[in-house]
Amino acid sequence: MLASDENYALWMGVVIFSCLDKTARPELLDFYILDAGISPSTKSRLESLVADYQATLTWIVPDKKRFQGFPLKRYGIATYYRLAVASLVPSHLNKIIYLDCDLLVARDIVELWQSPLDGNIIGAVENLGVSPKDIDIDRQDYFNAGVLLIDLAAWRDSNIEASLFERMDTLNERLQYLDQDVLNLVFRHRWTRLPLCWNLQPSAWSKVEKNKTVQTGYPHQEFVTALREPGIIHFLAKSKPWKFSTFHPYKQTYMDISNQLFPDASDVNKVTAMEKLNRLWQVEKHIKNFSRNRKSGSIDYTIPPQK
Ligand SMILES: [Mn+2]
């Protein structure tokens, strides 16, 4: 399941493509997209991409009224749609993977699908960045909500949706990371830690280089393995590969795909003076990373012929 508005729809297309390309039997994948206002022409492009692999794609248009009054900050309304996943997707589904739109899938998603949940309702990867100031949860107990493995049946049985919406109403403006905070509050001590490779966040590189992996709940060796063989690369926060100012080990891999699949996608992100300035600020950091010999492995993708 993914959720997007028009602004992120083609980046979502890259996530979908990378899932399809890396799985052994793409025709077994069913995509459910929570649509926050995607244009008909973009929709047909995504439909034809999925059709190339004989997979399925289902559009679901949630009622925006249910999410009215939720704080948006720098995000779009679509971020909240995952809170209602269980009531929005067809009721016969009892398991689902939620994916953000700023990801690159690098290994077979079926491996993630088969990860044990050990009786918990969701599986996630610890958030490697700073812990949020607004809620009282230890850093190591706070997960990143960009990749979620969800037992939908248990989610429905435990009335999770009602708890999530109640928390939204009471906390609202106080939430720093919005629905990620709410998910963390509701699932506190009740989530399964997935292997780090399934949500490889930008700070994983510096944690290894600066010997700071002990600050996390993952062993050092798991960082080394995840960097060598990532399952899902998450370009979170300021590391969006389509931004001119970003340096990320997998930026080029990502842009090679998006330039071929959706050559017009970066046009909407015209380089502004601000972006150029931001990039200048990043250069020094980049040189340091370069001297640390930070590099990406190579991941091969096969782009379907463009019509
Ligand atoms: Mn994200």
Short mmCIF file of N, CA and C in Angstrom, two decimals, residues 55-198:
data_model
loop_
_atom_site.label_atom_id
_atom_site.label_comp_id
_atom_site.label_asym_id
_atom_site.label_seq_id
_atom_site.Cartn_x
_atom_site.Cartn_y
_atom_site.Cartn_z
N ALA A 55 1.11 -7.25 -12.92
CA ALA A 55 0.72 -7.08 -11.52
C ALA A 55 -0.59 -6.27 -11.51
N THR A 56 -1.18 -6.06 -10.33
CA THR A 56 -2.42 -5.28 -10.30
C THR A 56 -2.24 -4.00 -9.49
N LEU A 57 -3.08 -3.03 -9.82
CA LEU A 57 -3.03 -1.74 -9.13
C LEU A 57 -4.47 -1.31 -8.88
N THR A 58 -4.78 -0.97 -7.64
CA THR A 58 -6.13 -0.54 -7.29
C THR A 58 -6.08 0.86 -6.68
N TRP A 59 -6.89 1.76 -7.23
CA TRP A 59 -6.95 3.13 -6.69
C TRP A 59 -8.01 3.20 -5.61
N ILE A 60 -7.68 3.87 -4.52
CA ILE A 60 -8.67 4.07 -3.45
C ILE A 60 -8.63 5.56 -3.11
N VAL A 61 -9.79 6.21 -3.15
CA VAL A 61 -9.83 7.64 -2.84
C VAL A 61 -10.48 7.83 -1.47
N PRO A 62 -9.66 8.07 -0.45
CA PRO A 62 -10.22 8.27 0.90
C PRO A 62 -10.97 9.59 0.99
N ASP A 63 -11.91 9.65 1.91
CA ASP A 63 -12.67 10.86 2.15
C ASP A 63 -11.81 11.82 2.98
N LYS A 64 -11.42 12.95 2.37
CA LYS A 64 -10.51 13.88 3.06
C LYS A 64 -11.09 14.42 4.37
N LYS A 65 -12.40 14.42 4.45
CA LYS A 65 -13.06 14.99 5.65
C LYS A 65 -12.61 14.30 6.94
N ARG A 66 -12.35 12.99 6.83
CA ARG A 66 -11.94 12.25 8.02
C ARG A 66 -10.63 12.78 8.59
N PHE A 67 -9.84 13.44 7.75
CA PHE A 67 -8.49 13.87 8.16
C PHE A 67 -8.41 15.38 8.34
N GLN A 68 -9.58 16.01 8.27
CA GLN A 68 -9.62 17.46 8.39
C GLN A 68 -9.16 17.92 9.78
N GLY A 69 -8.39 19.01 9.81
CA GLY A 69 -7.95 19.55 11.08
C GLY A 69 -6.66 18.92 11.58
N PHE A 70 -6.17 17.89 10.90
CA PHE A 70 -4.88 17.32 11.29
C PHE A 70 -3.78 18.28 10.83
N PRO A 71 -2.76 18.49 11.68
CA PRO A 71 -1.69 19.42 11.30
C PRO A 71 -0.90 18.88 10.11
N LEU A 72 -0.46 19.76 9.21
CA LEU A 72 0.24 19.29 8.01
C LEU A 72 1.73 19.58 8.00
N LYS A 73 2.15 20.71 8.65
CA LYS A 73 3.56 21.13 8.61
C LYS A 73 4.08 21.05 7.19
N ARG A 74 5.21 20.33 6.95
CA ARG A 74 5.72 20.30 5.58
C ARG A 74 5.21 19.08 4.79
N TYR A 75 4.26 18.37 5.35
CA TYR A 75 3.78 17.15 4.71
C TYR A 75 2.45 17.39 3.99
N GLY A 76 2.01 16.40 3.23
CA GLY A 76 0.70 16.45 2.59
C GLY A 76 -0.28 15.59 3.38
N ILE A 77 -1.56 15.77 3.08
CA ILE A 77 -2.60 15.03 3.80
C ILE A 77 -2.41 13.51 3.67
N ALA A 78 -1.79 13.09 2.54
CA ALA A 78 -1.66 11.65 2.25
C ALA A 78 -0.88 10.91 3.34
N THR A 79 -0.05 11.62 4.10
CA THR A 79 0.73 10.96 5.16
C THR A 79 -0.20 10.29 6.18
N TYR A 80 -1.39 10.90 6.37
CA TYR A 80 -2.32 10.35 7.37
C TYR A 80 -3.12 9.15 6.88
N TYR A 81 -3.12 8.94 5.58
CA TYR A 81 -3.98 7.89 5.05
C TYR A 81 -3.62 6.51 5.59
N ARG A 82 -2.33 6.32 5.93
CA ARG A 82 -1.94 5.00 6.43
C ARG A 82 -2.62 4.68 7.77
N LEU A 83 -3.03 5.72 8.51
CA LEU A 83 -3.71 5.47 9.78
C LEU A 83 -5.03 4.71 9.56
N ALA A 84 -5.62 4.91 8.39
CA ALA A 84 -6.92 4.29 8.11
C ALA A 84 -6.78 3.11 7.15
N VAL A 85 -5.55 2.60 7.00
CA VAL A 85 -5.30 1.54 6.02
C VAL A 85 -6.29 0.38 6.12
N ALA A 86 -6.56 -0.05 7.35
CA ALA A 86 -7.37 -1.26 7.53
C ALA A 86 -8.81 -1.08 7.06
N SER A 87 -9.34 0.14 7.14
CA SER A 87 -10.72 0.32 6.70
C SER A 87 -10.79 0.76 5.24
N LEU A 88 -9.66 1.15 4.67
CA LEU A 88 -9.67 1.62 3.28
C LEU A 88 -9.42 0.50 2.27
N VAL A 89 -8.53 -0.42 2.59
CA VAL A 89 -8.25 -1.50 1.64
C VAL A 89 -9.32 -2.59 1.80
N PRO A 90 -9.50 -3.44 0.77
CA PRO A 90 -10.54 -4.47 0.84
C PRO A 90 -10.42 -5.33 2.10
N SER A 91 -11.58 -5.70 2.66
CA SER A 91 -11.57 -6.36 3.97
C SER A 91 -11.04 -7.80 3.92
N HIS A 92 -10.93 -8.38 2.72
CA HIS A 92 -10.40 -9.75 2.68
C HIS A 92 -8.87 -9.78 2.82
N LEU A 93 -8.23 -8.64 2.75
CA LEU A 93 -6.76 -8.61 2.92
C LEU A 93 -6.44 -8.72 4.39
N ASN A 94 -5.54 -9.66 4.75
CA ASN A 94 -5.19 -9.73 6.16
C ASN A 94 -3.73 -9.40 6.46
N LYS A 95 -2.99 -9.03 5.40
CA LYS A 95 -1.61 -8.62 5.63
C LYS A 95 -1.23 -7.63 4.53
N ILE A 96 -0.44 -6.63 4.87
CA ILE A 96 -0.08 -5.63 3.87
C ILE A 96 1.27 -5.01 4.24
N ILE A 97 1.97 -4.50 3.23
CA ILE A 97 3.19 -3.73 3.48
C ILE A 97 2.88 -2.29 3.11
N TYR A 98 3.17 -1.37 4.03
CA TYR A 98 3.04 0.05 3.69
C TYR A 98 4.42 0.58 3.29
N LEU A 99 4.47 1.33 2.20
CA LEU A 99 5.73 1.94 1.75
C LEU A 99 5.56 3.43 1.52
N ASP A 100 6.52 4.22 1.99
CA ASP A 100 6.60 5.65 1.69
C ASP A 100 6.89 5.85 0.19
N CYS A 101 6.84 7.09 -0.26
CA CYS A 101 7.11 7.37 -1.68
C CYS A 101 8.57 7.77 -1.93
N ASP A 102 9.39 7.82 -0.89
CA ASP A 102 10.79 8.24 -1.07
C ASP A 102 11.74 7.07 -0.82
N LEU A 103 11.45 5.95 -1.49
CA LEU A 103 12.21 4.73 -1.28
C LEU A 103 12.71 4.13 -2.59
N LEU A 104 13.70 3.28 -2.46
CA LEU A 104 14.14 2.46 -3.58
C LEU A 104 14.24 1.02 -3.05
N VAL A 105 13.46 0.13 -3.63
CA VAL A 105 13.51 -1.26 -3.21
C VAL A 105 14.67 -1.94 -3.94
N ALA A 106 15.54 -2.59 -3.17
CA ALA A 106 16.76 -3.13 -3.76
C ALA A 106 16.82 -4.66 -3.71
N ARG A 107 15.87 -5.26 -3.00
CA ARG A 107 15.82 -6.74 -2.92
C ARG A 107 14.38 -7.20 -2.99
N ASP A 108 14.20 -8.51 -3.11
CA ASP A 108 12.84 -9.05 -3.25
C ASP A 108 11.98 -8.72 -2.03
N ILE A 109 10.89 -8.00 -2.27
CA ILE A 109 10.00 -7.54 -1.21
C ILE A 109 9.31 -8.73 -0.51
N VAL A 110 9.30 -9.88 -1.18
CA VAL A 110 8.69 -11.09 -0.58
C VAL A 110 9.45 -11.49 0.69
N GLU A 111 10.76 -11.24 0.71
CA GLU A 111 11.55 -11.52 1.93
C GLU A 111 11.03 -10.71 3.11
N LEU A 112 10.69 -9.47 2.83
CA LEU A 112 10.14 -8.61 3.90
C LEU A 112 8.76 -9.13 4.31
N TRP A 113 7.97 -9.47 3.32
CA TRP A 113 6.61 -10.01 3.55
C TRP A 113 6.64 -11.21 4.49
N GLN A 114 7.70 -12.01 4.36
CA GLN A 114 7.80 -13.25 5.14
C GLN A 114 8.48 -13.06 6.50
N SER A 115 8.90 -11.85 6.80
CA SER A 115 9.53 -11.61 8.12
C SER A 115 8.52 -11.90 9.22
N PRO A 116 8.93 -12.64 10.25
CA PRO A 116 7.99 -12.96 11.32
C PRO A 116 7.60 -11.75 12.15
N LEU A 117 6.33 -11.68 12.52
CA LEU A 117 5.87 -10.57 13.36
C LEU A 117 5.79 -10.97 14.83
N ASP A 118 6.01 -12.23 15.11
CA ASP A 118 6.05 -12.73 16.49
C ASP A 118 4.87 -12.25 17.33
N GLY A 119 3.69 -12.28 16.76
CA GLY A 119 2.51 -11.94 17.54
C GLY A 119 2.21 -10.45 17.63
N ASN A 120 3.08 -9.61 17.11
CA ASN A 120 2.79 -8.18 17.12
C ASN A 120 1.98 -7.79 15.88
N ILE A 121 1.37 -6.61 15.94
CA ILE A 121 0.53 -6.17 14.83
C ILE A 121 1.37 -5.54 13.72
N ILE A 122 2.45 -4.86 14.09
CA ILE A 122 3.29 -4.28 13.05
C ILE A 122 4.77 -4.59 13.25
N GLY A 123 5.48 -4.56 12.10
CA GLY A 123 6.92 -4.68 12.11
C GLY A 123 7.48 -3.41 11.48
N ALA A 124 8.60 -2.91 12.04
CA ALA A 124 9.19 -1.67 11.52
C ALA A 124 10.67 -1.67 11.88
N VAL A 125 11.37 -0.68 11.37
CA VAL A 125 12.79 -0.51 11.67
C VAL A 125 12.94 0.71 12.57
N GLU A 126 13.83 0.60 13.54
CA GLU A 126 14.09 1.73 14.44
C GLU A 126 14.45 2.99 13.66
N ASN A 127 13.98 4.12 14.14
CA ASN A 127 14.33 5.40 13.53
C ASN A 127 15.74 5.78 14.00
N LEU A 128 16.65 5.95 13.06
CA LEU A 128 18.05 6.16 13.45
C LEU A 128 18.38 7.60 13.81
N GLY A 129 17.51 8.51 13.47
CA GLY A 129 17.77 9.92 13.75
C GLY A 129 17.51 10.28 15.20
N VAL A 130 17.39 11.56 15.47
CA VAL A 130 17.11 12.00 16.84
C VAL A 130 15.70 11.62 17.25
N SER A 131 15.51 11.46 18.55
CA SER A 131 14.18 11.10 19.01
C SER A 131 13.31 12.36 19.08
N PRO A 132 12.03 12.21 18.92
CA PRO A 132 11.15 13.38 18.93
C PRO A 132 11.05 13.96 20.33
N LYS A 133 10.92 15.29 20.38
CA LYS A 133 10.87 15.94 21.69
C LYS A 133 9.46 15.93 22.27
N ASP A 134 8.48 15.74 21.41
CA ASP A 134 7.10 15.90 21.85
C ASP A 134 6.55 14.70 22.60
N ILE A 135 7.11 13.53 22.39
CA ILE A 135 6.57 12.36 23.08
C ILE A 135 7.67 11.66 23.84
N ASP A 136 7.27 11.01 24.90
CA ASP A 136 8.23 10.42 25.81
C ASP A 136 8.48 8.95 25.46
N ILE A 137 9.31 8.75 24.44
CA ILE A 137 9.67 7.40 24.05
C ILE A 137 11.19 7.35 23.86
N ASP A 138 11.83 6.30 24.39
CA ASP A 138 13.29 6.18 24.24
C ASP A 138 13.66 6.10 22.77
N ARG A 139 14.82 6.65 22.44
CA ARG A 139 15.27 6.65 21.04
C ARG A 139 15.20 5.27 20.41
N GLN A 140 15.69 4.27 21.12
CA GLN A 140 15.74 2.93 20.53
C GLN A 140 14.37 2.28 20.39
N ASP A 141 13.39 2.83 21.10
CA ASP A 141 12.04 2.26 21.04
C ASP A 141 11.16 2.97 20.03
N TYR A 142 11.74 3.93 19.32
CA TYR A 142 10.96 4.75 18.38
C TYR A 142 11.25 4.26 16.95
N PHE A 143 10.19 3.86 16.24
CA PHE A 143 10.41 3.32 14.90
C PHE A 143 10.13 4.35 13.81
N ASN A 144 10.73 4.11 12.66
CA ASN A 144 10.45 4.93 11.49
C ASN A 144 9.26 4.29 10.76
N ALA A 145 8.28 5.12 10.41
CA ALA A 145 7.04 4.58 9.84
C ALA A 145 7.03 4.56 8.31
N GLY A 146 8.20 4.70 7.70
CA GLY A 146 8.27 4.71 6.23
C GLY A 146 8.09 3.34 5.59
N VAL A 147 8.40 2.30 6.35
CA VAL A 147 8.20 0.92 5.88
C VAL A 147 7.52 0.17 7.02
N LEU A 148 6.33 -0.34 6.78
CA LEU A 148 5.61 -1.07 7.83
C LEU A 148 5.09 -2.39 7.29
N LEU A 149 5.32 -3.44 8.06
CA LEU A 149 4.70 -4.73 7.74
C LEU A 149 3.53 -4.87 8.70
N ILE A 150 2.32 -5.03 8.16
CA ILE A 150 1.12 -4.92 9.01
C ILE A 150 0.26 -6.18 8.96
N ASP A 151 -0.06 -6.71 10.15
CA ASP A 151 -1.05 -7.76 10.28
C ASP A 151 -2.42 -7.06 10.35
N LEU A 152 -3.07 -6.96 9.18
CA LEU A 152 -4.31 -6.20 9.09
C LEU A 152 -5.45 -6.81 9.91
N ALA A 153 -5.47 -8.13 9.93
CA ALA A 153 -6.54 -8.81 10.67
C ALA A 153 -6.46 -8.44 12.15
N ALA A 154 -5.24 -8.52 12.70
CA ALA A 154 -5.06 -8.19 14.11
C ALA A 154 -5.32 -6.70 14.37
N TRP A 155 -4.93 -5.87 13.40
CA TRP A 155 -5.14 -4.42 13.49
C TRP A 155 -6.64 -4.14 13.64
N ARG A 156 -7.44 -4.83 12.83
CA ARG A 156 -8.89 -4.62 12.89
C ARG A 156 -9.45 -5.16 14.22
N ASP A 157 -9.01 -6.36 14.60
CA ASP A 157 -9.51 -6.98 15.83
C ASP A 157 -9.20 -6.14 17.06
N SER A 158 -8.08 -5.42 17.04
CA SER A 158 -7.69 -4.65 18.23
C SER A 158 -8.14 -3.21 18.15
N ASN A 159 -8.96 -2.89 17.15
CA ASN A 159 -9.49 -1.53 17.05
C ASN A 159 -8.42 -0.46 17.01
N ILE A 160 -7.34 -0.75 16.32
CA ILE A 160 -6.21 0.17 16.26
C ILE A 160 -6.61 1.52 15.65
N GLU A 161 -7.45 1.45 14.61
CA GLU A 161 -7.82 2.70 13.94
C GLU A 161 -8.46 3.71 14.89
N ALA A 162 -9.36 3.23 15.73
CA ALA A 162 -10.01 4.13 16.69
C ALA A 162 -8.98 4.75 17.63
N SER A 163 -8.04 3.93 18.12
CA SER A 163 -7.00 4.46 19.03
C SER A 163 -6.16 5.51 18.33
N LEU A 164 -5.81 5.27 17.08
CA LEU A 164 -4.97 6.22 16.34
C LEU A 164 -5.69 7.56 16.16
N PHE A 165 -6.95 7.49 15.77
CA PHE A 165 -7.70 8.74 15.55
C PHE A 165 -7.96 9.49 16.86
N GLU A 166 -8.18 8.75 17.94
CA GLU A 166 -8.34 9.41 19.25
C GLU A 166 -7.08 10.19 19.61
N ARG A 167 -5.93 9.55 19.44
CA ARG A 167 -4.65 10.21 19.75
C ARG A 167 -4.45 11.44 18.88
N MET A 168 -4.83 11.34 17.62
CA MET A 168 -4.69 12.47 16.70
C MET A 168 -5.50 13.65 17.23
N ASP A 169 -6.69 13.36 17.71
CA ASP A 169 -7.55 14.44 18.20
C ASP A 169 -6.99 15.10 19.44
N THR A 170 -6.43 14.31 20.36
CA THR A 170 -5.95 14.90 21.60
C THR A 170 -4.59 15.58 21.45
N LEU A 171 -3.70 15.02 20.64
CA LEU A 171 -2.35 15.58 20.56
C LEU A 171 -2.21 16.66 19.49
N ASN A 172 -2.80 16.41 18.34
CA ASN A 172 -2.82 17.33 17.21
C ASN A 172 -1.57 18.19 17.04
N GLU A 173 -1.66 19.50 17.29
CA GLU A 173 -0.57 20.45 17.00
C GLU A 173 0.73 20.13 17.75
N ARG A 174 0.64 19.34 18.79
CA ARG A 174 1.85 19.07 19.57
C ARG A 174 2.74 18.03 18.90
N LEU A 175 2.24 17.39 17.84
CA LEU A 175 2.99 16.32 17.21
C LEU A 175 4.08 16.86 16.30
N GLN A 176 5.32 16.39 16.55
CA GLN A 176 6.44 16.84 15.74
C GLN A 176 6.50 16.04 14.44
N TYR A 177 6.43 14.74 14.55
CA TYR A 177 6.47 13.90 13.36
C TYR A 177 5.09 13.31 13.04
N LEU A 178 4.08 14.06 13.41
CA LEU A 178 2.70 13.76 13.04
C LEU A 178 2.31 12.30 13.25
N ASP A 179 1.86 11.67 12.17
CA ASP A 179 1.31 10.32 12.34
C ASP A 179 2.37 9.29 12.77
N GLN A 180 3.65 9.56 12.47
CA GLN A 180 4.69 8.63 12.93
C GLN A 180 4.73 8.61 14.46
N ASP A 181 4.54 9.77 15.08
CA ASP A 181 4.49 9.85 16.54
C ASP A 181 3.27 9.10 17.08
N VAL A 182 2.14 9.30 16.42
CA VAL A 182 0.91 8.65 16.88
C VAL A 182 1.02 7.13 16.76
N LEU A 183 1.58 6.67 15.66
CA LEU A 183 1.79 5.22 15.50
C LEU A 183 2.70 4.69 16.61
N ASN A 184 3.75 5.46 16.92
CA ASN A 184 4.69 5.04 17.96
C ASN A 184 4.04 5.00 19.34
N LEU A 185 3.13 5.94 19.59
CA LEU A 185 2.46 5.95 20.89
C LEU A 185 1.52 4.75 21.01
N VAL A 186 0.77 4.49 19.98
CA VAL A 186 -0.21 3.40 20.04
C VAL A 186 0.49 2.03 20.07
N PHE A 187 1.61 1.92 19.35
CA PHE A 187 2.30 0.62 19.29
C PHE A 187 3.52 0.54 20.22
N ARG A 188 3.61 1.44 21.17
CA ARG A 188 4.75 1.45 22.09
C ARG A 188 4.95 0.08 22.74
N HIS A 189 6.19 -0.43 22.65
CA HIS A 189 6.54 -1.77 23.16
C HIS A 189 5.73 -2.90 22.53
N ARG A 190 5.05 -2.62 21.44
CA ARG A 190 4.23 -3.67 20.82
C ARG A 190 4.54 -3.79 19.33
N TRP A 191 5.77 -3.39 18.94
CA TRP A 191 6.13 -3.55 17.53
C TRP A 191 7.34 -4.47 17.39
N THR A 192 7.41 -5.12 16.26
CA THR A 192 8.52 -6.05 16.02
C THR A 192 9.62 -5.34 15.25
N ARG A 193 10.83 -5.50 15.75
CA ARG A 193 11.99 -4.89 15.11
C ARG A 193 12.37 -5.68 13.86
N LEU A 194 12.22 -5.06 12.71
CA LEU A 194 12.59 -5.73 11.45
C LEU A 194 14.08 -5.53 11.20
N PRO A 195 14.67 -6.40 10.37
CA PRO A 195 16.09 -6.21 10.03
C PRO A 195 16.33 -4.80 9.46
N LEU A 196 17.42 -4.20 9.87
CA LEU A 196 17.76 -2.82 9.49
C LEU A 196 17.76 -2.59 7.98
N CYS A 197 18.13 -3.65 7.23
CA CYS A 197 18.25 -3.50 5.77
C CYS A 197 16.92 -3.13 5.12
N TRP A 198 15.79 -3.33 5.78
CA TRP A 198 14.49 -3.03 5.17
C TRP A 198 14.07 -1.58 5.30
#
